[in-house]
mmCIF file of C-alpha atoms and ligand atoms in Angstrom:
data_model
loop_
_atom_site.group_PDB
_atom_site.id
_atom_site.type_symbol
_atom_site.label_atom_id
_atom_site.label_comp_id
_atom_site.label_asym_id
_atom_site.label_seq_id
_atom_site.Cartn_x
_atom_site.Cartn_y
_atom_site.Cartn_z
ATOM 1 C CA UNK A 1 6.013 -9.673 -101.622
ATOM 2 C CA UNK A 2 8.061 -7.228 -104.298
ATOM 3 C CA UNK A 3 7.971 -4.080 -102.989
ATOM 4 C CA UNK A 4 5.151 -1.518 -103.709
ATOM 5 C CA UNK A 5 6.273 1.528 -106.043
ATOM 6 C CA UNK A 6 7.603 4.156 -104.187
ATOM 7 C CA UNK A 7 5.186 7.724 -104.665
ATOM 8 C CA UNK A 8 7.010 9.979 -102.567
ATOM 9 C CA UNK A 9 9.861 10.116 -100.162
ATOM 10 C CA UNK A 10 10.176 12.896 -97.615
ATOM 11 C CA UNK A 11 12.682 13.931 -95.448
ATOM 12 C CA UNK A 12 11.208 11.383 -92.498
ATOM 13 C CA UNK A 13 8.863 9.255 -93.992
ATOM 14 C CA UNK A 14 8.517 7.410 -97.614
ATOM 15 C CA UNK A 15 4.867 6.911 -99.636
ATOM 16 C CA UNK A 16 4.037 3.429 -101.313
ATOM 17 C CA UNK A 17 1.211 2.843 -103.211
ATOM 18 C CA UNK A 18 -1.198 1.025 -101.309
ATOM 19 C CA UNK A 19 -2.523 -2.238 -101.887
ATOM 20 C CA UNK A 20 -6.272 -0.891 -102.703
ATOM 21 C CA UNK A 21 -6.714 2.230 -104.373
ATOM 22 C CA UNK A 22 -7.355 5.217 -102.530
ATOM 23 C CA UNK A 23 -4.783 4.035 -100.055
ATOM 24 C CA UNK A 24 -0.414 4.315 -99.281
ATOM 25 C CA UNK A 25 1.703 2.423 -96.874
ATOM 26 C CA UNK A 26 3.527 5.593 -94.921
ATOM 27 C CA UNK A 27 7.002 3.847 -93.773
ATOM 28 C CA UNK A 28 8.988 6.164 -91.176
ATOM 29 C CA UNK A 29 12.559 6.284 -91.692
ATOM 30 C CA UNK A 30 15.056 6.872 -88.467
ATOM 31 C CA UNK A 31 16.413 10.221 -90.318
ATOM 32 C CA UNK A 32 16.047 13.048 -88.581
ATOM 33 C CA UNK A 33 16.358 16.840 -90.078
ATOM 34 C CA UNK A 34 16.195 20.302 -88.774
ATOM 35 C CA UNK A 35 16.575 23.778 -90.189
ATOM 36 C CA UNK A 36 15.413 22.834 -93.403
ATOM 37 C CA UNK A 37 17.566 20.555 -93.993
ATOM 38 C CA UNK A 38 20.792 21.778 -92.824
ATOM 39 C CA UNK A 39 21.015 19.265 -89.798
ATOM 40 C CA UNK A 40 20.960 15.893 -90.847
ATOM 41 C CA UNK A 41 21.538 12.669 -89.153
ATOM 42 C CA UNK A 42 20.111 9.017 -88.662
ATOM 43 C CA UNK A 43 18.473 7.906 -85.152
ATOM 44 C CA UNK A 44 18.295 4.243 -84.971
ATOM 45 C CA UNK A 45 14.474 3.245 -83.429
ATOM 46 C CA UNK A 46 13.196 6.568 -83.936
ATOM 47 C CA UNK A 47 11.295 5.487 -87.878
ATOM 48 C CA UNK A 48 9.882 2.393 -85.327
ATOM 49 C CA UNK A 49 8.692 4.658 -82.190
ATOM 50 C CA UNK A 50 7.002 7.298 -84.651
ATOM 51 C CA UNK A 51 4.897 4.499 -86.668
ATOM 52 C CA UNK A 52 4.081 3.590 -83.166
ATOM 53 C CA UNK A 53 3.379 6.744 -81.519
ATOM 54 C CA UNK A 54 1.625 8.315 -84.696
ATOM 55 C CA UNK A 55 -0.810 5.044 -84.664
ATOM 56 C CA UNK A 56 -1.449 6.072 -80.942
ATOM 57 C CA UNK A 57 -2.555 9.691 -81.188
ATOM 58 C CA UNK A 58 -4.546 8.432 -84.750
ATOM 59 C CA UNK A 59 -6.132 6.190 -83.344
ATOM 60 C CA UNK A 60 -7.015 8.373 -80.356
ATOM 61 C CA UNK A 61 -8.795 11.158 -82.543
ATOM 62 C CA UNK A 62 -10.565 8.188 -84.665
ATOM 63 C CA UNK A 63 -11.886 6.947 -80.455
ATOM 64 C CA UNK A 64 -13.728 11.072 -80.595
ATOM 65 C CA UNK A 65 -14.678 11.752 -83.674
ATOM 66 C CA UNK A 66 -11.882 13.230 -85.597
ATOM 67 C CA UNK A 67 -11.245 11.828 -88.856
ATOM 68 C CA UNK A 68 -7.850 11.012 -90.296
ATOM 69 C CA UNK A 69 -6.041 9.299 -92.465
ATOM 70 C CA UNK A 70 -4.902 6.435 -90.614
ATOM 71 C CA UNK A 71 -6.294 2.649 -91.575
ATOM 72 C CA UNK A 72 -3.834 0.340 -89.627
ATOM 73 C CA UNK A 73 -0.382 -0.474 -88.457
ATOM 74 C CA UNK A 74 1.205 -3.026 -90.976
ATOM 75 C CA UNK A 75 4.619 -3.910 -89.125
ATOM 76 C CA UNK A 76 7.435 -2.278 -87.005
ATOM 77 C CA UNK A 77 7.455 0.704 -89.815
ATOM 78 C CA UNK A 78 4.883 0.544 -91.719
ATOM 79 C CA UNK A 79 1.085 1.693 -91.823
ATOM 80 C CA UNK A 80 -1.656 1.588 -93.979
ATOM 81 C CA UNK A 81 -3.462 5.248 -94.573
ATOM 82 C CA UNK A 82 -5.626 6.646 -96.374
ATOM 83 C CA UNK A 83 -4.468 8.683 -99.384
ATOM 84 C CA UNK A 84 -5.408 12.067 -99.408
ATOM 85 C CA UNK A 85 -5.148 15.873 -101.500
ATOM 86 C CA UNK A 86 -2.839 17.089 -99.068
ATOM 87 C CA UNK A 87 -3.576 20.853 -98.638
ATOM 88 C CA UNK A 88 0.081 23.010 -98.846
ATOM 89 C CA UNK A 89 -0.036 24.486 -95.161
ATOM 90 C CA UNK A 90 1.531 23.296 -91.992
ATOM 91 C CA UNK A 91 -0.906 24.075 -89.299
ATOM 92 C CA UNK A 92 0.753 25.216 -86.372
ATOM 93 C CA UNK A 93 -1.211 25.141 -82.751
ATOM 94 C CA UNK A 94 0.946 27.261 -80.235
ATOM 95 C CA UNK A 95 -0.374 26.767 -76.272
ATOM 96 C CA UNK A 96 3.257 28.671 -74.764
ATOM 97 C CA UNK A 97 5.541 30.499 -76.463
ATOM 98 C CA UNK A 98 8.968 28.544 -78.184
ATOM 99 C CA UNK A 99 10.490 28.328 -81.449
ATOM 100 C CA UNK A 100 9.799 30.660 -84.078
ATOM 101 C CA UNK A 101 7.149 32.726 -82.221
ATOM 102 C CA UNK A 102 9.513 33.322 -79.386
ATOM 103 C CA UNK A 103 11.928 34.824 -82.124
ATOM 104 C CA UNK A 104 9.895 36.700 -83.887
ATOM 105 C CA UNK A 105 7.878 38.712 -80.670
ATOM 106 C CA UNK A 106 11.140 38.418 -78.191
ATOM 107 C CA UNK A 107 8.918 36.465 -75.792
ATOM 108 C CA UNK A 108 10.428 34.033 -73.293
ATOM 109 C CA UNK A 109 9.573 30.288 -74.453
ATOM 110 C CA UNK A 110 7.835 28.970 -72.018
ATOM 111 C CA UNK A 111 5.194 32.246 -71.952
ATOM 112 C CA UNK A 112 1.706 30.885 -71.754
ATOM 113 C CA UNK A 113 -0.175 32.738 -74.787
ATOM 114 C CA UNK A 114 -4.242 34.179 -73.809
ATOM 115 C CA UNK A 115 -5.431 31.246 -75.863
ATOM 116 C CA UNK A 116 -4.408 28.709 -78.277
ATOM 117 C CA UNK A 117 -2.821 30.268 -81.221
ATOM 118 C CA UNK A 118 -3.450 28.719 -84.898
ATOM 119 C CA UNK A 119 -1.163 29.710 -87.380
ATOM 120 C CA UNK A 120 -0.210 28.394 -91.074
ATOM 121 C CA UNK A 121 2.923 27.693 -92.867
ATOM 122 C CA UNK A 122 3.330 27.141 -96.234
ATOM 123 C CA UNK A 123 5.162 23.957 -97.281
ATOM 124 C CA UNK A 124 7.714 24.827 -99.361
ATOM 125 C CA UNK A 125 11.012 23.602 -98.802
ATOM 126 C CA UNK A 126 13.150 26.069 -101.219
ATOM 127 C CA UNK A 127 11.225 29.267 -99.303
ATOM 128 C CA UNK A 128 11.960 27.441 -95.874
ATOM 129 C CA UNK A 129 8.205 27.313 -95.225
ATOM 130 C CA UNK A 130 7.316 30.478 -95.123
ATOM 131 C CA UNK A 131 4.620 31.854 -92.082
ATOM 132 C CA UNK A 132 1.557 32.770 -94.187
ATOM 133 C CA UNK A 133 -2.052 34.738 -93.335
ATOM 134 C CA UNK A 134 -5.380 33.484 -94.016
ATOM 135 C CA UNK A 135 -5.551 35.675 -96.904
ATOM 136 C CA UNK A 136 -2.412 34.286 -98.539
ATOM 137 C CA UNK A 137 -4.647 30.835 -98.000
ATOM 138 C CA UNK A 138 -8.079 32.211 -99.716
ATOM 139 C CA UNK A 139 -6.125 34.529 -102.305
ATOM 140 C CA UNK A 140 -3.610 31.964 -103.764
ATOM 141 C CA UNK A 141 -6.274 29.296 -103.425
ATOM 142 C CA UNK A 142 -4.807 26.821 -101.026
ATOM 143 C CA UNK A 143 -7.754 26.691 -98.914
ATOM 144 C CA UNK A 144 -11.272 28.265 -99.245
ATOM 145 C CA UNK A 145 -12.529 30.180 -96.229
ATOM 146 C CA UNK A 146 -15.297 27.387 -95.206
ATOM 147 C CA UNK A 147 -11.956 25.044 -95.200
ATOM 148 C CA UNK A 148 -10.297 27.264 -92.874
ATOM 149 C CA UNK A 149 -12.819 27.453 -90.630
ATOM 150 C CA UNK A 150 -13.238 23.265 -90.742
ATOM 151 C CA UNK A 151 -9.096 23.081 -90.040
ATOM 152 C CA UNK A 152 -9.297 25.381 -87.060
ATOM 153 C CA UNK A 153 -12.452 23.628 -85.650
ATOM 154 C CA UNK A 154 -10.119 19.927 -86.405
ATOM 155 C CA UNK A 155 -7.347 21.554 -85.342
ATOM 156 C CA UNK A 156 -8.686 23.024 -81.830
ATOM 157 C CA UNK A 157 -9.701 19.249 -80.674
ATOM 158 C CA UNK A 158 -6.677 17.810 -81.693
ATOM 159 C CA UNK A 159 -4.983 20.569 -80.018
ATOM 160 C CA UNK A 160 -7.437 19.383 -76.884
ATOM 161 C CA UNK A 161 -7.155 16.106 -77.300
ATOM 162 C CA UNK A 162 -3.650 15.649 -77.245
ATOM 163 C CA UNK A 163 -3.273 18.476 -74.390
ATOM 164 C CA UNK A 164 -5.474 16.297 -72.423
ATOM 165 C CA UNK A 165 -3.473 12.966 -73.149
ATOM 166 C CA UNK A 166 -0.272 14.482 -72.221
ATOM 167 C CA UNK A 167 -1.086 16.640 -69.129
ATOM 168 C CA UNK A 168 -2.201 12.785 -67.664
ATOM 169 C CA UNK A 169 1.729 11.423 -68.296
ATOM 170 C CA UNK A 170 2.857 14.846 -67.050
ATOM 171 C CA UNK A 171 3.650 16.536 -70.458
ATOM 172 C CA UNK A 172 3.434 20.126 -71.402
ATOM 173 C CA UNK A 173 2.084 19.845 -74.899
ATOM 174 C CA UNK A 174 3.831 23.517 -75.999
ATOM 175 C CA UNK A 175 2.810 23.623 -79.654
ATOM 176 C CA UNK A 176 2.239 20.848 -82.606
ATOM 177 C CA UNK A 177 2.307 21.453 -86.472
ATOM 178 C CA UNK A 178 -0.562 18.873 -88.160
ATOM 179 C CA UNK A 179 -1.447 18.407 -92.020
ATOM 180 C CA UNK A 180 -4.603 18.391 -93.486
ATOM 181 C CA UNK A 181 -5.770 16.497 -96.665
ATOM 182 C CA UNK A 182 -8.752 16.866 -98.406
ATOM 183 C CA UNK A 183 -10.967 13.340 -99.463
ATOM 184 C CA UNK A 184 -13.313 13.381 -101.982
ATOM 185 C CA UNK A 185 -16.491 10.996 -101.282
ATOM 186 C CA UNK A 186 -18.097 11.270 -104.919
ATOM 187 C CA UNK A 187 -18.518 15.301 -105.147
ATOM 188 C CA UNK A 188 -18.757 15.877 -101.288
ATOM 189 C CA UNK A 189 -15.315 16.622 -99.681
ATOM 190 C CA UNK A 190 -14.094 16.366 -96.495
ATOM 191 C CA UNK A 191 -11.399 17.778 -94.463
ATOM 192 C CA UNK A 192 -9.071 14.916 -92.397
ATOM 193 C CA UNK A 193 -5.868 14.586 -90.510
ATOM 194 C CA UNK A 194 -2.969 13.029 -92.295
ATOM 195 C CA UNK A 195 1.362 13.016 -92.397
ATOM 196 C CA UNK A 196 1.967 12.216 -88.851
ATOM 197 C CA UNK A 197 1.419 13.641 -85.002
ATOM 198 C CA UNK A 198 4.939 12.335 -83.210
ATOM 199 C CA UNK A 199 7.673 14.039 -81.101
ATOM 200 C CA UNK A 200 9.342 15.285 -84.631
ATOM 201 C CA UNK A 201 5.814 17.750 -85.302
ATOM 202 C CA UNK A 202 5.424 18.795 -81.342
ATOM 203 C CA UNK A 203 7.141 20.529 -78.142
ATOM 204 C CA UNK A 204 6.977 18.372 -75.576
ATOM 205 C CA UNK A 205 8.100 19.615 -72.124
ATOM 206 C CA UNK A 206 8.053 17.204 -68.124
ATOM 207 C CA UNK A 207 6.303 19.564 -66.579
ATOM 208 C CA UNK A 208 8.217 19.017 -63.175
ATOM 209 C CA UNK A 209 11.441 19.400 -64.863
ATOM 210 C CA UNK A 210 10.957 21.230 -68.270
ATOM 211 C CA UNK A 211 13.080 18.459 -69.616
ATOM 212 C CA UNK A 212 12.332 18.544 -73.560
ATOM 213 C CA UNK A 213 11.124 14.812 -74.784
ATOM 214 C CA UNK A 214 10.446 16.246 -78.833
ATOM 215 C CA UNK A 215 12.771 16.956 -82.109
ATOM 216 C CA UNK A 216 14.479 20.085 -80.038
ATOM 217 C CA UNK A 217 16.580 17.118 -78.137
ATOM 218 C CA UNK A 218 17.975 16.781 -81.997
ATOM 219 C CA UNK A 219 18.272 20.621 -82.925
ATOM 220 C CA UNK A 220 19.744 22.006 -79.932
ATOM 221 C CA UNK A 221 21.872 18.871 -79.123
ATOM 222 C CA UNK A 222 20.102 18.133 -75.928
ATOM 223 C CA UNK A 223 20.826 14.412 -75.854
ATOM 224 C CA UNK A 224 19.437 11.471 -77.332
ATOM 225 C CA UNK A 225 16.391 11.886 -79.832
ATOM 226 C CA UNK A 226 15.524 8.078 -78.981
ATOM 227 C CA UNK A 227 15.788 7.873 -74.898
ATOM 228 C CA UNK A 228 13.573 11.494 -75.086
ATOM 229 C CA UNK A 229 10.852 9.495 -77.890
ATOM 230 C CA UNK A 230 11.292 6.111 -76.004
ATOM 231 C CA UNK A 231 10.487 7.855 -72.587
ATOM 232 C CA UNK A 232 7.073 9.429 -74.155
ATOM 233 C CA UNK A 233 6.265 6.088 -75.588
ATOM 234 C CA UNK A 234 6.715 4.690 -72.368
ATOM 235 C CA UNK A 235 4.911 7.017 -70.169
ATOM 236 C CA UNK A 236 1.754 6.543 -72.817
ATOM 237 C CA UNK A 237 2.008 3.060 -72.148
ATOM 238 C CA UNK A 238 3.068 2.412 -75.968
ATOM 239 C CA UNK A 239 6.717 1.012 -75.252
ATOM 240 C CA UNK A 240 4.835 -2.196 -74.345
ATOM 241 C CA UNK A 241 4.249 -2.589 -77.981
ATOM 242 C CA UNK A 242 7.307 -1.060 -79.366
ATOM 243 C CA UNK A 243 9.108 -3.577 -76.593
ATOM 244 C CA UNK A 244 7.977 -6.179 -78.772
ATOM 245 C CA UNK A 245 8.555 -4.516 -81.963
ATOM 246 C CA UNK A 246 12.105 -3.555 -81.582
ATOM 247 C CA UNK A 247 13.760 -5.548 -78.644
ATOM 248 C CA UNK A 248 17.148 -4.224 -79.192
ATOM 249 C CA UNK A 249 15.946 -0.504 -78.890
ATOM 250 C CA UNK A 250 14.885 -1.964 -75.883
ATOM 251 C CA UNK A 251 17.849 -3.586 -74.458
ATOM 252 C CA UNK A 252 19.674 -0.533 -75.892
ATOM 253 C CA UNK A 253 17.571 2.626 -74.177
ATOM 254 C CA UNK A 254 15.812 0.804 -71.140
ATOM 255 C CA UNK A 255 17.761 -2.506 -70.286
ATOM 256 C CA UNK A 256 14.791 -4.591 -70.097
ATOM 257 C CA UNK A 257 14.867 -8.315 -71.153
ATOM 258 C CA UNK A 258 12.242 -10.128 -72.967
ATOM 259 C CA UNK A 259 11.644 -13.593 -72.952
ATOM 260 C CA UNK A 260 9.718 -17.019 -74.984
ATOM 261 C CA UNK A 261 6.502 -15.636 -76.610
ATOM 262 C CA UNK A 262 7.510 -11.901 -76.509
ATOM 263 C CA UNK A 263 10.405 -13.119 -78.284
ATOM 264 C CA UNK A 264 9.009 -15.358 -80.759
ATOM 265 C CA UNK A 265 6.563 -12.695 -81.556
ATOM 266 C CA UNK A 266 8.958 -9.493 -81.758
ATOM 267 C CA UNK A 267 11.052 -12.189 -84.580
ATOM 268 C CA UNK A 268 8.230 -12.401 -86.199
ATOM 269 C CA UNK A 269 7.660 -8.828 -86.420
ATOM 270 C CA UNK A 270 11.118 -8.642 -87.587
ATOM 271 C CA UNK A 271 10.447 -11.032 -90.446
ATOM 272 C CA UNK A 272 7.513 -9.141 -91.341
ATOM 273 C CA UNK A 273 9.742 -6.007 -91.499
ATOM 274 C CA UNK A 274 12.595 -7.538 -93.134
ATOM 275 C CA UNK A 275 11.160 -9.931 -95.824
ATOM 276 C CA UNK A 276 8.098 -6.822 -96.396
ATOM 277 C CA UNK A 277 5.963 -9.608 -95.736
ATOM 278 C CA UNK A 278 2.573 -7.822 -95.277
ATOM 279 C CA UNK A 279 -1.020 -9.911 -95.139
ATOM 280 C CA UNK A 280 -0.318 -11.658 -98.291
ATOM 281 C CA UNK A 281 -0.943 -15.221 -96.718
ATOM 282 C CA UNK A 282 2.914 -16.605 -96.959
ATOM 283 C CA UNK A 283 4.067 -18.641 -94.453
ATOM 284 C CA UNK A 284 5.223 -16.483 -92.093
ATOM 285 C CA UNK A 285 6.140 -19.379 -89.529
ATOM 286 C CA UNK A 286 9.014 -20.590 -92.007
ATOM 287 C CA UNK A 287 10.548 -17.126 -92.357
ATOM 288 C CA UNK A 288 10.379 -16.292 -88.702
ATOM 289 C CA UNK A 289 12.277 -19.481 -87.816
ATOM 290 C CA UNK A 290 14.679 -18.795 -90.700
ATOM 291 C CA UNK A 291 15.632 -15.591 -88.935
ATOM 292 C CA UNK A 292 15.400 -17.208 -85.784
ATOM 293 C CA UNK A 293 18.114 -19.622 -86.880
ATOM 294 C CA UNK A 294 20.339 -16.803 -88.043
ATOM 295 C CA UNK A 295 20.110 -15.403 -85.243
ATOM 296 C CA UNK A 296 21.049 -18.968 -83.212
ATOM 297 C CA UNK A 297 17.747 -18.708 -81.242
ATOM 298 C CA UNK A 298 15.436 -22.147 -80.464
ATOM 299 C CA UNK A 299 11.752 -21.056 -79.756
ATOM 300 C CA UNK A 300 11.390 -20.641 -76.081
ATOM 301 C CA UNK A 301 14.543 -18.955 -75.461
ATOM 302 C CA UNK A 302 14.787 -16.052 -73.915
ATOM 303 C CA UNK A 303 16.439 -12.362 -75.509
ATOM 304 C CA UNK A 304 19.458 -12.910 -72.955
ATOM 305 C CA UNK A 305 20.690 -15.250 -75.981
ATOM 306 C CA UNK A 306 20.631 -12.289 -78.571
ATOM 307 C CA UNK A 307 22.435 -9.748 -76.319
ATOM 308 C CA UNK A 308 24.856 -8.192 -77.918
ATOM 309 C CA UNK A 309 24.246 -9.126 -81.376
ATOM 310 C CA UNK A 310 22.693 -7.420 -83.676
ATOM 311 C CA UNK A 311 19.434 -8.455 -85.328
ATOM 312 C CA UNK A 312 18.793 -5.432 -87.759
ATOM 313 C CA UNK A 313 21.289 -3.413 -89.446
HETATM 314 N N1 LIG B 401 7.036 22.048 -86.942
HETATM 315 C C1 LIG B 401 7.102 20.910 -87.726
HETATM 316 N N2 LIG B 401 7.592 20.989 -88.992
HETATM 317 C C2 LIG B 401 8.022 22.152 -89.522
HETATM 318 C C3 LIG B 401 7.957 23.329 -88.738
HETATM 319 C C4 LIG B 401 7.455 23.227 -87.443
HETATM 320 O O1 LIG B 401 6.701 19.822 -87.287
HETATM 321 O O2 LIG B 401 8.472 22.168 -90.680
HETATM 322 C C5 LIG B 401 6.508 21.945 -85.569
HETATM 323 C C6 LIG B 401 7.627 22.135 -84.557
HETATM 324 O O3 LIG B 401 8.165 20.874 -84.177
HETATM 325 C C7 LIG B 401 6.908 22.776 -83.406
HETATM 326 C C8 LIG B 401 5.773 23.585 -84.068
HETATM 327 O O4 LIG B 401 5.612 23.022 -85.363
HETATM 328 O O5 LIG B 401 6.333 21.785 -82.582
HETATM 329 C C9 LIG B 401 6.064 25.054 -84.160
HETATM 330 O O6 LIG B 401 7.292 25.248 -84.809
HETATM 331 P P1 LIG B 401 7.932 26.699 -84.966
HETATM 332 O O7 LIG B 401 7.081 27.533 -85.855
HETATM 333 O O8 LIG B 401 8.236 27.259 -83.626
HETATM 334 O O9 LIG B 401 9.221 26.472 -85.814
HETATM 335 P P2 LIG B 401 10.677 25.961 -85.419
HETATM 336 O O10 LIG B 401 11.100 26.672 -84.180
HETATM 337 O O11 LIG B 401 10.488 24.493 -85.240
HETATM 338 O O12 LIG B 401 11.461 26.320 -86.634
#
């Protein structure tokens, strides 16, 4: 299939029109950035374990209620959303002190705040997304008050929902930043989730160990971004999937070996990823076995015969 026009690309994540209106395929790139921009690098698996983990948390808030903009997962990279007005504000929920709050009131990170703290940000890149009031919101005419009040109420249940799915895989969830777009159903609108919830928008801190599992890894230079991402996956139970998605991130991070179907299957993922093959009704069979030959692999083999090599680049 020729590849869908591109709408926007963003610093982790590129926009393609979608195949019916009103929707975009959201593809996650492995580049990483921090300090607006000023620390850049690329993190092989980390474009795959975002689609994966972002499709996780959707899908979560979709299970209680909580609208957003996700449809489906379309391959190792690839989703199908919703599109969406996205309103100009990063919404910040802040359970413990870290980051900027830390710097700008000299408390500790790590200081657990009276309650959950919502704050805005607006998204501008030149102005470094500047911290904004609710005024700024109503005055310049970002957001009405009646929205404000609907993305605190969306953003307080997110902010419990994903609290609540972390404590259970011993995570601190320290503070997230989600986006909110607006969707017009004739003339009545409605508030949803959209962008992304991943380890690049939250803090994520063991909470034996404080260890950091989130983007901080990539600021501070903590480690590796996709060992601190692959162990959340894991602990959520969502390396499973990505196991078969990306084997060599696999054999790469946790040394685990695949073998027959999970290896016929994460080819054909592959295929799917490589050749953009989406639900178009081609015969997929031909082009998995086509990369399957490149890659000297018979079905029923086992990944032991790809060690070593490479199967994306
Ligand atoms: N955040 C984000 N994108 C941004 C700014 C912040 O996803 O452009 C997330 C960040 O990862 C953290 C939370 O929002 O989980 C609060 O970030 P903070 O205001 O402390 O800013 P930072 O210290 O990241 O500059």
């Amino acid at each position: 299939m020729a590849r869908l026009k591109k709408v926007y690309e963003g610093k982790a994540k590129i926009l393609y029109e979608g195949p019916e209106p009103g929707t975009f395929i959201q593809y996650f790139k492995d580049d990483a950035t921090a300090f607006n921009a000023q620390k850049k690098a690329t993190i092989e698996g980390k474009g795959v374990l975002n689609n994966r983990l972002s499709e996780f948390f959707m899908q979560g808030l979709t299970n209680i209620g909580v609208p957003n903009h996700f449809i489906r997962r379309l391959n190792m990279r690839e989703q199908l959303i919703r599109q969406v007005e996205i309103i100009p504000l990063e919404v910040i929920v802040r359970n413990f002190a870290a980051g900027s709050i830390s710097k700008r009131l000299g408390m500790e990170e790590g200081t657990p705040l009276p309650r959950p703290i919502v704050e805005y940000s607006y998204k501008n890149d030149a102005l470094g997304d500047p911290m904004v009031s609710e005024e700024y919101v109503v005055a310049f005419g970002w957001a009405t008050q009646q929205d404000l009040d609907d993305i605190i109420s969306i953003a307080l249940r997110v902010n419990d929902f994903l609290s609540g799915v972390f404590y259970g895989v011993g995570i601190k969830l320290v503070d997230f930043k989600i986006e909110i777009g607006r969707i017009w159903d004739g003339d009545f609108m409605r508030l949803i989730v959209a962008d992304e919830i991943s380890p690049d928008s939250c803090r994520l801190w063991d909470i034996k160990t404080g260890q950091k599992l989130d983007k901080d890894v990539f600021r501070r230079d903590l480690g590796s971004l996709t060992d601190a991402y692959t162990e959340v996956a894991q602990r959520l139970g969502v390396l499973e999937l990505v196991e078969l998605l990306h084997p060599l991130l696999v054999l790469d991070t946790v040394g685990l070996h695949l073998r027959d179907r999970p290896v016929l299957h994460a080819i054909e993922l592959l295929a799917q990823d490589e050749l953009g093959i989406l639900d178009d009704g081609l015969d997929q069979r031909q082009d998995v076995e086509r990369i399957g030959r490149r890659l000297g692999l018979e079905a029923g083999q086992g990944l032991e015969h790809v060690q070593g090599q490479r199967l994306i680049h």
